[in-house]
PDB file of C-alpha atoms in Angstrom:
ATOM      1  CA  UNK A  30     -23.242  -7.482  -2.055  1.00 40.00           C
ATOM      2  CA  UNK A  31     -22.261  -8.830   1.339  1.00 47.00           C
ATOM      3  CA  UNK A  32     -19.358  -6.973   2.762  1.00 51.00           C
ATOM      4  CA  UNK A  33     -16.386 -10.017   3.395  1.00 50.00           C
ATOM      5  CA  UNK A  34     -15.280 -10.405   7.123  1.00 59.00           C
ATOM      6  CA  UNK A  35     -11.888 -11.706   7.925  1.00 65.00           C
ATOM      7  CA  UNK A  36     -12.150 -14.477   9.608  1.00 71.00           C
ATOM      8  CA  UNK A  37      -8.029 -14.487  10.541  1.00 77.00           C
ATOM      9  CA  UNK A  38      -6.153 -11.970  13.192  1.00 80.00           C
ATOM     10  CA  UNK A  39      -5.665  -8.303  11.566  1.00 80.00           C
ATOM     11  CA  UNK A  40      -2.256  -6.868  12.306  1.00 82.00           C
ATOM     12  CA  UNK A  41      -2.079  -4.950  15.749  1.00 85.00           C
ATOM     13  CA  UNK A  42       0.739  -2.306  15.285  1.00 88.00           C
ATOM     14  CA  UNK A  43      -0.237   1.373  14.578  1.00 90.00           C
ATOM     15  CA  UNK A  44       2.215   3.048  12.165  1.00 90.00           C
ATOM     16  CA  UNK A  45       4.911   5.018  13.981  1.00 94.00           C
ATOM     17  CA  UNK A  46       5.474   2.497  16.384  1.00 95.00           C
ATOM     18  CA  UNK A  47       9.093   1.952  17.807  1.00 97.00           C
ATOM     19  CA  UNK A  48      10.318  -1.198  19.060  1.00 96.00           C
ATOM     20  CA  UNK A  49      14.194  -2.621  19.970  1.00 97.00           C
ATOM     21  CA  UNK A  50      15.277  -4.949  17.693  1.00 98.00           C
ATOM     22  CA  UNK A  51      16.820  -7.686  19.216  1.00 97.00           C
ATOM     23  CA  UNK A  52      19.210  -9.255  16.914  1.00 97.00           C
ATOM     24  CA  UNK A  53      22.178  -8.261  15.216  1.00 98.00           C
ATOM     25  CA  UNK A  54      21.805  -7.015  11.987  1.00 98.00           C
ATOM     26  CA  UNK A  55      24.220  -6.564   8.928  1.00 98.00           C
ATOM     27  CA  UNK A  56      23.898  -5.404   5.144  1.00 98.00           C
ATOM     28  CA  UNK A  57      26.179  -5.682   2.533  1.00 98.00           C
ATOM     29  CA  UNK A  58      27.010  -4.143  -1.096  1.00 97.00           C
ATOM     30  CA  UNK A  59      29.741  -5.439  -3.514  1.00 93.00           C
ATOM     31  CA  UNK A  60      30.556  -7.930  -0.867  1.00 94.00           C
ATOM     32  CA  UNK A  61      31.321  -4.832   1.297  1.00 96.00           C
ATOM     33  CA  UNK A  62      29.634  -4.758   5.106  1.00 97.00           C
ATOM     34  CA  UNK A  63      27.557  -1.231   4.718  1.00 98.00           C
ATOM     35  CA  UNK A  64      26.301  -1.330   8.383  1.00 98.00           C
ATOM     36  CA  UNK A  65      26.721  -4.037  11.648  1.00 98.00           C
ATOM     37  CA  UNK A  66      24.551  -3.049  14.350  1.00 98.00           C
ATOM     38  CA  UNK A  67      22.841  -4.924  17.618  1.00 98.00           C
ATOM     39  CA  UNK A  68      20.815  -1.360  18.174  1.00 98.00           C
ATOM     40  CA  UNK A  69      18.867  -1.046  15.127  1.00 98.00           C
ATOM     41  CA  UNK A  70      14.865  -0.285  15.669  1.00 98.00           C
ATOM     42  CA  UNK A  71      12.034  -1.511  14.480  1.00 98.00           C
ATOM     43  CA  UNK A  72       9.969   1.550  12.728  1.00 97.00           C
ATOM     44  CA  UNK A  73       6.317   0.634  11.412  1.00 96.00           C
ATOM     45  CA  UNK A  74       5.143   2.826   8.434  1.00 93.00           C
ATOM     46  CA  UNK A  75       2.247   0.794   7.759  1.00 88.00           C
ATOM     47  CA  UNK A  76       0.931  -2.115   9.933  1.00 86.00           C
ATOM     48  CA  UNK A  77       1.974  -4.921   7.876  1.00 87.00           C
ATOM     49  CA  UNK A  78       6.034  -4.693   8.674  1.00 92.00           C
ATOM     50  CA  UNK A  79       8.392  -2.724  10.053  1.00 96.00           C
ATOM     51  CA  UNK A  80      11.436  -1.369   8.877  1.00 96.00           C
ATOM     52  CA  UNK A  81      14.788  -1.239  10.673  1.00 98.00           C
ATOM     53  CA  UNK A  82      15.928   1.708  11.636  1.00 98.00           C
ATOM     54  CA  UNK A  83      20.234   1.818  11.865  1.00 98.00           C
ATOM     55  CA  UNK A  84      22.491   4.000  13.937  1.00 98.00           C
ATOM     56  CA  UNK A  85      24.597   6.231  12.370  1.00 97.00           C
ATOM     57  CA  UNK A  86      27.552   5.411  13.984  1.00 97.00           C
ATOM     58  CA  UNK A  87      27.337   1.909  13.210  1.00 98.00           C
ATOM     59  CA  UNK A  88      26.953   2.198   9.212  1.00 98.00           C
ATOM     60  CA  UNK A  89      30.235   2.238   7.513  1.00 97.00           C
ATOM     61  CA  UNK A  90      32.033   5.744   7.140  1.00 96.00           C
ATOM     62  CA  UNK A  91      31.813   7.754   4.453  1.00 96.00           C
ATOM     63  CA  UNK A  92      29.224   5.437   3.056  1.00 97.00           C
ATOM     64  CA  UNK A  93      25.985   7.925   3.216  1.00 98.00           C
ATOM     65  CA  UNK A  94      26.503  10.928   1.026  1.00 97.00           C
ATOM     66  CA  UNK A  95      23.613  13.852   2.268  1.00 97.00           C
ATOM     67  CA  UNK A  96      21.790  14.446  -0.881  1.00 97.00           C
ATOM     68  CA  UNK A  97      20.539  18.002   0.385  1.00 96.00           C
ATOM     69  CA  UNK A  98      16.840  17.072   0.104  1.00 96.00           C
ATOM     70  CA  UNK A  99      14.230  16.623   2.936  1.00 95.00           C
ATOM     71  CA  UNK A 100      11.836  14.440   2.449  1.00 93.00           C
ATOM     72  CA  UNK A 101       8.368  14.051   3.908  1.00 92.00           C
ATOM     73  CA  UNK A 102       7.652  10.108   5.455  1.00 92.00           C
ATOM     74  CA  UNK A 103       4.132   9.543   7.036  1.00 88.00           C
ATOM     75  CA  UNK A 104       5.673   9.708  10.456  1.00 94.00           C
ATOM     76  CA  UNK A 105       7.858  12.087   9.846  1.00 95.00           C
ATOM     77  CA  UNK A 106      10.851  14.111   8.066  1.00 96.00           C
ATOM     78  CA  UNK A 107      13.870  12.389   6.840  1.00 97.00           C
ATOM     79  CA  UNK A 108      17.350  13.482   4.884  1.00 97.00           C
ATOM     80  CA  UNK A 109      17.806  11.766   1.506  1.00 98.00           C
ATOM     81  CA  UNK A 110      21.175   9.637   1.519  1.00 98.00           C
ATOM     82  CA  UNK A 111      23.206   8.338  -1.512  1.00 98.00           C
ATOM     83  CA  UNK A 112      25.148   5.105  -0.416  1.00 98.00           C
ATOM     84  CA  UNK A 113      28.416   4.837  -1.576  1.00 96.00           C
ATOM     85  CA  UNK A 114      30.082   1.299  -1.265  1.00 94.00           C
ATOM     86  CA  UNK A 115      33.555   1.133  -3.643  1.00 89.00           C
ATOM     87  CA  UNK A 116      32.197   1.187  -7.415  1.00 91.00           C
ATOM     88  CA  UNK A 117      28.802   1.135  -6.395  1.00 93.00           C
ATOM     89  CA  UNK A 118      27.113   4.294  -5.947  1.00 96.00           C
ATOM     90  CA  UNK A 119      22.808   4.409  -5.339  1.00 97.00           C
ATOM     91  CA  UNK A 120      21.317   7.232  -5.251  1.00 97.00           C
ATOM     92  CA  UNK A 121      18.249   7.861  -3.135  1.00 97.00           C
ATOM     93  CA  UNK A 122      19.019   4.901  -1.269  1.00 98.00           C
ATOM     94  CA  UNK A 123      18.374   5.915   2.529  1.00 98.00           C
ATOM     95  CA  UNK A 124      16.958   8.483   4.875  1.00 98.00           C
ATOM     96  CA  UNK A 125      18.225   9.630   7.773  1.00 98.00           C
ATOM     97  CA  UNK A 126      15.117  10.525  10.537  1.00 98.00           C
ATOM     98  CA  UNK A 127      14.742  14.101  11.731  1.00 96.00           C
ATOM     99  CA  UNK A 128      13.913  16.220  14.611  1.00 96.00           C
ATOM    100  CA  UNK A 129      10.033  14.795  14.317  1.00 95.00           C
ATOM    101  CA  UNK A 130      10.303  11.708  13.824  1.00 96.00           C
ATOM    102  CA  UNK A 131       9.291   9.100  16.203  1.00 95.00           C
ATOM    103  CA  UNK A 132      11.522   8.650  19.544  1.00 93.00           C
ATOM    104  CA  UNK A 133      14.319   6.567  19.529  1.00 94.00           C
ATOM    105  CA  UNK A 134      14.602   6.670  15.952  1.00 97.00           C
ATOM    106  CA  UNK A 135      15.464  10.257  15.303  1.00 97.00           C
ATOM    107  CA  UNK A 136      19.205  10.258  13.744  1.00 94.00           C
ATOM    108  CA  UNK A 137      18.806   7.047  12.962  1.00 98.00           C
ATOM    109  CA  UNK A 138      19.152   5.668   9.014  1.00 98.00           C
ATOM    110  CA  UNK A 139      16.405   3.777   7.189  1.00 98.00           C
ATOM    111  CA  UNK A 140      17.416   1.884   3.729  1.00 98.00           C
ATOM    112  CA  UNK A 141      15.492   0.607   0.705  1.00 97.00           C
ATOM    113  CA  UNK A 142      14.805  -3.037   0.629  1.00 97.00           C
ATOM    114  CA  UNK A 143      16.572  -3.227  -2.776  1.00 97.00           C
ATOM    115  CA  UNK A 144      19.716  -1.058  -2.276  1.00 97.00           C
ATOM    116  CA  UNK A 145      21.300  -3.051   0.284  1.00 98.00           C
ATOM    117  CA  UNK A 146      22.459  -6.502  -2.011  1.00 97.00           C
ATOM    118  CA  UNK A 147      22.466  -8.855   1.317  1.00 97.00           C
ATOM    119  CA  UNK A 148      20.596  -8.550   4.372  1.00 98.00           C
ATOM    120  CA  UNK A 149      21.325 -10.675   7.748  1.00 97.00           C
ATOM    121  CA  UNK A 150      19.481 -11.320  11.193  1.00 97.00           C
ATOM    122  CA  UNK A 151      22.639 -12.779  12.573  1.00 97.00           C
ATOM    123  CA  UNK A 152      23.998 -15.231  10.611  1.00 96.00           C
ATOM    124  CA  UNK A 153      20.771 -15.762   8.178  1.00 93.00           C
ATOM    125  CA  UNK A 154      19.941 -13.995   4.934  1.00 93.00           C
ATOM    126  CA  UNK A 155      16.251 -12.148   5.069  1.00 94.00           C
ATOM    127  CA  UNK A 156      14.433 -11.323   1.694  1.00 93.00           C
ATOM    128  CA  UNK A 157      11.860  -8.929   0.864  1.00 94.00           C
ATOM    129  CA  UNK A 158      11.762  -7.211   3.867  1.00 95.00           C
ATOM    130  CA  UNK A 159      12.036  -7.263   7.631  1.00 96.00           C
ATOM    131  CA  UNK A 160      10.400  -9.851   9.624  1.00 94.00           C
ATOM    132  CA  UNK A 161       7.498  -8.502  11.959  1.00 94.00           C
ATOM    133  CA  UNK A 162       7.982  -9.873  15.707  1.00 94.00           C
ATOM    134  CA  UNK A 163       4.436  -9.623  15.703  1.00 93.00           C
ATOM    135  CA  UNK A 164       3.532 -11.910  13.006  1.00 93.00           C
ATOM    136  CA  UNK A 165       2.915 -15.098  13.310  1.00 93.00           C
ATOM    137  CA  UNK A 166       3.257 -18.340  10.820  1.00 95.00           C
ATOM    138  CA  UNK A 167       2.126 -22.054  11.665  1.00 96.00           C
ATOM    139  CA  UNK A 168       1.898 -24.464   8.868  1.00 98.00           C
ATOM    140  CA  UNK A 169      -0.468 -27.456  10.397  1.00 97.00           C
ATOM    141  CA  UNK A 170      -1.797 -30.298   9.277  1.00 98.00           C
ATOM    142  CA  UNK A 171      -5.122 -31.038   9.173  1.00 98.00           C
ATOM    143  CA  UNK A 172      -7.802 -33.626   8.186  1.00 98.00           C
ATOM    144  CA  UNK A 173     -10.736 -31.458   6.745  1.00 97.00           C
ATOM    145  CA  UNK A 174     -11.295 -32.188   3.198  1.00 98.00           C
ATOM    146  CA  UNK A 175     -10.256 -28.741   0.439  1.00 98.00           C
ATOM    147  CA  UNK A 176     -11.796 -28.926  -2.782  1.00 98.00           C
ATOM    148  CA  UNK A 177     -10.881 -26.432  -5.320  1.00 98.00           C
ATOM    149  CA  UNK A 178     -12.840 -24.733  -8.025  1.00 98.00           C
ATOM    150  CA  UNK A 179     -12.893 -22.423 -10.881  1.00 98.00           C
ATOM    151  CA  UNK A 180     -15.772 -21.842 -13.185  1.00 97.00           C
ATOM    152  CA  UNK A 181     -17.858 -24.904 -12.194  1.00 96.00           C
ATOM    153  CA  UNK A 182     -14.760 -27.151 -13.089  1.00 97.00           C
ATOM    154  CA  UNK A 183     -13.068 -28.757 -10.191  1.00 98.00           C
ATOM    155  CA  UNK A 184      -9.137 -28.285  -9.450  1.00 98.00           C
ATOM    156  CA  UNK A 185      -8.138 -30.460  -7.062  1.00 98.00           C
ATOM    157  CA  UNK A 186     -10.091 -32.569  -4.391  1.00 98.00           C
ATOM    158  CA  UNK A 187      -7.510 -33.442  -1.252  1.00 98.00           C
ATOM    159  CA  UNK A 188      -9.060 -35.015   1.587  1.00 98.00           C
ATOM    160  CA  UNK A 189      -6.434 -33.465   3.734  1.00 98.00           C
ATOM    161  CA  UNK A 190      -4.279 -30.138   3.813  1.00 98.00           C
ATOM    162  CA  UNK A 191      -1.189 -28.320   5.301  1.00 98.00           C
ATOM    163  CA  UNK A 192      -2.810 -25.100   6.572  1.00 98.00           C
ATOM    164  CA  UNK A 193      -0.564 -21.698   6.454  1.00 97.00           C
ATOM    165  CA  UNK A 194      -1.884 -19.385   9.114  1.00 95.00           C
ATOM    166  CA  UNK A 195      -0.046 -15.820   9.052  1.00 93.00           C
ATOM    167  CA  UNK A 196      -1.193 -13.198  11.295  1.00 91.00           C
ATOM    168  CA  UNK A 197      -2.955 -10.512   8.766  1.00 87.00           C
ATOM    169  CA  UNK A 198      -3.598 -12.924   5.790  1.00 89.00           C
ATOM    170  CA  UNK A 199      -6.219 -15.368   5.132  1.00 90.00           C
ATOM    171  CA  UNK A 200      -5.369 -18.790   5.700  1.00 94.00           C
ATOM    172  CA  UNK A 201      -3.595 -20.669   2.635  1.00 97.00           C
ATOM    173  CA  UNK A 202      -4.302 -24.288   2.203  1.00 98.00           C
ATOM    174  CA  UNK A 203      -1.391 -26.825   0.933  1.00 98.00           C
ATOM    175  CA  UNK A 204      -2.440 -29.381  -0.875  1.00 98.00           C
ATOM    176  CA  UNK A 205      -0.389 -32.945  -2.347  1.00 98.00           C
ATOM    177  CA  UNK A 206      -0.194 -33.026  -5.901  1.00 98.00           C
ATOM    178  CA  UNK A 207      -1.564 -36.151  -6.544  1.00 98.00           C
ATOM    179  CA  UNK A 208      -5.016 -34.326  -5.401  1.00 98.00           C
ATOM    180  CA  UNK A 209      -4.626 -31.624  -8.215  1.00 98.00           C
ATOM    181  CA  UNK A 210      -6.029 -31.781 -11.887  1.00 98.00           C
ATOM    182  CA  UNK A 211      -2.961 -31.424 -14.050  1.00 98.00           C
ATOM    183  CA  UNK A 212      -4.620 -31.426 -17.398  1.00 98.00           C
ATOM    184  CA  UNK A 213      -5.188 -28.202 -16.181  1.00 98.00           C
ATOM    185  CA  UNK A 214      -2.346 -26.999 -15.109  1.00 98.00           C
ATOM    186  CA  UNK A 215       0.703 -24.688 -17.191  1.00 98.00           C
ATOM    187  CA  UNK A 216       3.645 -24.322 -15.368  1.00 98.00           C
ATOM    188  CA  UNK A 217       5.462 -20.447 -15.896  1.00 98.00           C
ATOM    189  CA  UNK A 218       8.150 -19.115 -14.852  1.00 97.00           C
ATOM    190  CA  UNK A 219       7.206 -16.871 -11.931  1.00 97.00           C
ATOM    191  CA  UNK A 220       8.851 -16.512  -9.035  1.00 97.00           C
ATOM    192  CA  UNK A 221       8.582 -14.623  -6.020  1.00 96.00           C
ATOM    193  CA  UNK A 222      10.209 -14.518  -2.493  1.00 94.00           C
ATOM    194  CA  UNK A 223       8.479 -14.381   0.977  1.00 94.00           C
ATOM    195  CA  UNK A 224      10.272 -13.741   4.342  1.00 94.00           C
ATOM    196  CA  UNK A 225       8.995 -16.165   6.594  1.00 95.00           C
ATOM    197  CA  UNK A 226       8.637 -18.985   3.848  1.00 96.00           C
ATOM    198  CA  UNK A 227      11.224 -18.892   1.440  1.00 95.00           C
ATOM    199  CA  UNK A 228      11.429 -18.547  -2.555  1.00 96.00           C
ATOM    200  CA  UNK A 229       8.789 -20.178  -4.488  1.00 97.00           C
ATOM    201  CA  UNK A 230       9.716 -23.167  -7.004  1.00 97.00           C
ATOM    202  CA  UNK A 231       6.878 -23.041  -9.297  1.00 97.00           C
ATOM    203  CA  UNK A 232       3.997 -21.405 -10.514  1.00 98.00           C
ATOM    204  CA  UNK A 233       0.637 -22.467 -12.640  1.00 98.00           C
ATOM    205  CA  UNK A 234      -1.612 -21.022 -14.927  1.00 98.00           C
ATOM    206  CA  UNK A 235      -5.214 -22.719 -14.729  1.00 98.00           C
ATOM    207  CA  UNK A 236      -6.934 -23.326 -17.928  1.00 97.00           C
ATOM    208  CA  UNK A 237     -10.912 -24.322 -17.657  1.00 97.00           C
ATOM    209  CA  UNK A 238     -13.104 -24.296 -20.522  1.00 96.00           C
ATOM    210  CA  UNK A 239     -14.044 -20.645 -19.939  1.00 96.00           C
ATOM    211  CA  UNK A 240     -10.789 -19.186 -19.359  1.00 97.00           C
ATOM    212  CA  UNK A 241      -7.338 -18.923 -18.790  1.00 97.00           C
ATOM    213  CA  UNK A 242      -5.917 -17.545 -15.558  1.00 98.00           C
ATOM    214  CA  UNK A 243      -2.177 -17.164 -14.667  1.00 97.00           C
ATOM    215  CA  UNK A 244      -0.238 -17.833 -11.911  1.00 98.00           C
ATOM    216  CA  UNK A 245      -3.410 -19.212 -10.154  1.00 97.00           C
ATOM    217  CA  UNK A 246      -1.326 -21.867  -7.896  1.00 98.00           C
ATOM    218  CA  UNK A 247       2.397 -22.101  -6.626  1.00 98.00           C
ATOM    219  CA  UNK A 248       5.013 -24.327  -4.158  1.00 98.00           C
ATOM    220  CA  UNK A 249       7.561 -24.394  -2.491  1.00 98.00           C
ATOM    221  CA  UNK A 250       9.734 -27.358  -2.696  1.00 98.00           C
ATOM    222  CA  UNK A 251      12.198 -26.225  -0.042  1.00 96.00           C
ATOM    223  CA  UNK A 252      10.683 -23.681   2.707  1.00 96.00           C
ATOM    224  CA  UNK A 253      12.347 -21.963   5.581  1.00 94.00           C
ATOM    225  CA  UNK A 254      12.431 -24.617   8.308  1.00 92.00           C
ATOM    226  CA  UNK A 255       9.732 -22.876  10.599  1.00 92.00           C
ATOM    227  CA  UNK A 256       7.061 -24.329   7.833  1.00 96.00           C
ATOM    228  CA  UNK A 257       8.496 -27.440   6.125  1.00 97.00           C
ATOM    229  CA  UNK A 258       5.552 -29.513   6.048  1.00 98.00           C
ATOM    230  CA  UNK A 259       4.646 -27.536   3.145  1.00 98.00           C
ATOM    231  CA  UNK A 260       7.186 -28.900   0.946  1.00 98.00           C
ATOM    232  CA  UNK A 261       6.231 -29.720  -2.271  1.00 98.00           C
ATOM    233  CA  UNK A 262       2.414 -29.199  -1.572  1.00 98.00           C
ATOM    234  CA  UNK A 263       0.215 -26.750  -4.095  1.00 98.00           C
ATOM    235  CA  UNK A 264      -1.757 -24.353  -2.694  1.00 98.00           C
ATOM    236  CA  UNK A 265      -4.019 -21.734  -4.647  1.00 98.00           C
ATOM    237  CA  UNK A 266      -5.099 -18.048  -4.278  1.00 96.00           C
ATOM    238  CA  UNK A 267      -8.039 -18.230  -1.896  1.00 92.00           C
ATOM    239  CA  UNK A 268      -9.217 -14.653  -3.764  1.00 93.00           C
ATOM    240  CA  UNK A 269      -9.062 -16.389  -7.352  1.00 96.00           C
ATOM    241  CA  UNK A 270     -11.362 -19.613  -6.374  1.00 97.00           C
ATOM    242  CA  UNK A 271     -13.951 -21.140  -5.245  1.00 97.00           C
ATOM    243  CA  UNK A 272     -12.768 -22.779  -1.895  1.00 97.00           C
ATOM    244  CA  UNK A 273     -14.476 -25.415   0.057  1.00 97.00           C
ATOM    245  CA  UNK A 274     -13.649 -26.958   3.788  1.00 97.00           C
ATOM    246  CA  UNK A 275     -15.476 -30.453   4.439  1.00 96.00           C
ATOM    247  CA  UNK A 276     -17.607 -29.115   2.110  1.00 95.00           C
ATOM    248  CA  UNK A 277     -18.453 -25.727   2.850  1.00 95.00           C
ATOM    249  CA  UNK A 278     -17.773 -22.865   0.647  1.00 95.00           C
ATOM    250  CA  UNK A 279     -15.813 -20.325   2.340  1.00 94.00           C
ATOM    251  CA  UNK A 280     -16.332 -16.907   1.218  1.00 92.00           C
ATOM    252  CA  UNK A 281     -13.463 -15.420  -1.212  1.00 90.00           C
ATOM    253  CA  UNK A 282     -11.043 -13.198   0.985  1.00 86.00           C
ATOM    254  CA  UNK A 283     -11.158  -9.283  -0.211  1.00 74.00           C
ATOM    255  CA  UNK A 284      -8.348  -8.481  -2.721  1.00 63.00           C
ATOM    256  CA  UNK A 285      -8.693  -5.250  -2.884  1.00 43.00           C
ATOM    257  CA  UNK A 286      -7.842  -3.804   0.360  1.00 43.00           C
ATOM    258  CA  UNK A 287      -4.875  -5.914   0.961  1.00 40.00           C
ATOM    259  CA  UNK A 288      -3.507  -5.517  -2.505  1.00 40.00           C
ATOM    260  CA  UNK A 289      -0.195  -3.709  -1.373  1.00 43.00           C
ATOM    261  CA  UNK A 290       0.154  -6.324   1.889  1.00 39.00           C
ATOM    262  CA  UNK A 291      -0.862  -9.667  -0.223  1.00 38.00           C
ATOM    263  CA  UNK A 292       1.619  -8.952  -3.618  1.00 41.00           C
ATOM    264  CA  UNK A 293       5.094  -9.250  -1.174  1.00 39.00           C
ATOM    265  CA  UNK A 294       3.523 -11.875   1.139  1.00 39.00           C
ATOM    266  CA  UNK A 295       2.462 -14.760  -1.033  1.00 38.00           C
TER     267      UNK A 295
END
C-alpha cells in the first residue's frame, strides 16, 4: 500500500516549548474568577496545542489545595492540585510545575480543560482548549469543482467550495447544500466544539446502498468570525470518502496517526 503524504503544513513546535502569552487570560468556576493573569505561558506537551501555564500568585487564594502527590508530565514533574471555588470542590484538577520543568514555567499552575467552567482571552470565551499562535485558519473560496463519494454512489457534486486550511490538518472542503444528496442524508444529534471555528449545528449519517455510516458530514451555521464564509455550508470527512478536485481523486488523508489531534479539531 502506498504510504499517504500530507500534502498541508505539519505543526512546527517541539513539545516543551515555552512561549509568553500575550493576552490576558481569566477562568472561572460557580461564576467565581479562579485566576486573572496577563503572564500566563504557553507550554506545548504535544505539537498540536499548547497549554497555558498560570502564575501562582495570580490564581485566587486558597483556591489550590496540594494533594501531596507528584506526578510525572512528559516534560517534566508537577504537584497535583485540588481546586476549591465555594461549593465546588475538583479534585485532580491542576498541577503545579517543578524544579525540572521547562524554564519560565517552573512554579507555575497548569489546569484541565474541563475543570475550569469558563475560559477567556480577554473579553472572549475559548472552548476546547487553548488557541496555538502558531496555527493558522483561512476559509477561502474557490472555483474548483468537489465531488463527493462513498461506495460508488455520489454525495454531493458542487462546482465550487469554501476551503478550510488549518495548519496540521488536511484541508476541509465546504460545500452549499443545494449540491448535496439529501435522500441520503440522517441528521443526529452530535455536536462538537472547535476553537478557532465555533460549535457545530448539525451532523449527518450517510446511508448508500451498502452501508450506513454516522456522522459522515457536519456545519456550522454560525462560525467564529475569522471563518464566516463557511456558514451554513456541509463539508465531509476527507478520511471517510472518496474526494475529488476538478476531477481528480485526492488520496484519503491518514486517520490513524492523527487520531488524538483530528477528534478535538473537527
Amino acid at each position: 500500500m502506498t504510504q499517504y503524504t500530507p500534502d498541508y503544513p505539519a505543526m512546527i513546535v517541539p513539545a516543551g516549548h515555552v512561549e509568553p502569552v500575550p493576552r490576558r487570560i481569566r477562568g472561572y468556576v460557580a461564576g467565581r474568577p479562579v485566576f486573572d493573569t496577563v503572564r500566563a505561558r504557553y507550554l506545548w506537551l504535544w505539537p498540536g496545542y499548547p497549554q497555558y501555564c498560570v502564575p501562582r500568585d495570580d490564581i485566587a487564594e486558597g483556591a489550590l489545595v496540594d494533594e501531596g502527590r507528584s506526578l510525572t508530565l512528559k516534560v517534566g514533574g508537577a504537584r497535583r492540585q485540588t481546586l476549591q471555588m465555594g461549593s465546588a470542590t475538583r479534585p485532580g484538577a491542576a498541577w503545579e510545575w517543578g524544579e525540572d520543568a521547562p524554564a519560565g514555567v517552573i512554579g507555575c499552575v497548569s489546569f484541565r480543560w474541563e475543570a475550569i467552567d469558563a475560559w477567556f482571552e480577554e473579553d472572549e470565551q475559548v472552548f476546547v482548549h487553548p488557541r496555538s499562535p502558531y496555527t493558522r485558519v483561512d476559509a477561502l473560496r474557490s472555483g474548483r469543482g468537489v465531488r463527493v463519494e462513498l461506495d460508488g454512489t455520489v454525495l454531493a457534486d458542487a462546482p465550487s467550495s469554501v476551503m478550510v486550511l488549518e495548519t496540521g490538518l488536511p484541508t476541509r472542503y465546504y460545500l452549499d447544500r443545494v449540491y448535496l444528496d439529501w435522500t441520503r442524508m440522517a441528521p443526529t444529534d452530535s455536536v462538537t466544539s472547535c476553537p478557532y471555528k465555533g460549535t457545530t449545528s448539525g451532523y449527518w449519517t450517510v446511508r448508500t446502498d451498502k452501508a450506513e455510516y454516522p456522522d459522515l458530514a457536519w456545519t456550522y451555521d454560525f462560525p467564529t468570525r475569522q471563518v464566516s464564509p463557511i456558514a451554513g455550508l456541509v463539508a465531509f470527512y476527507n478520511e471517510k470518502v472518496d474526494l475529488y478536485l476538478d476531477g481528480q481523486p485526492l488520496p484519503r488523508p491518514d486517520p490513524v496517526s492523527r487520531a488524538n489531534w483530528e477528534k478535538e479539531n473537527r
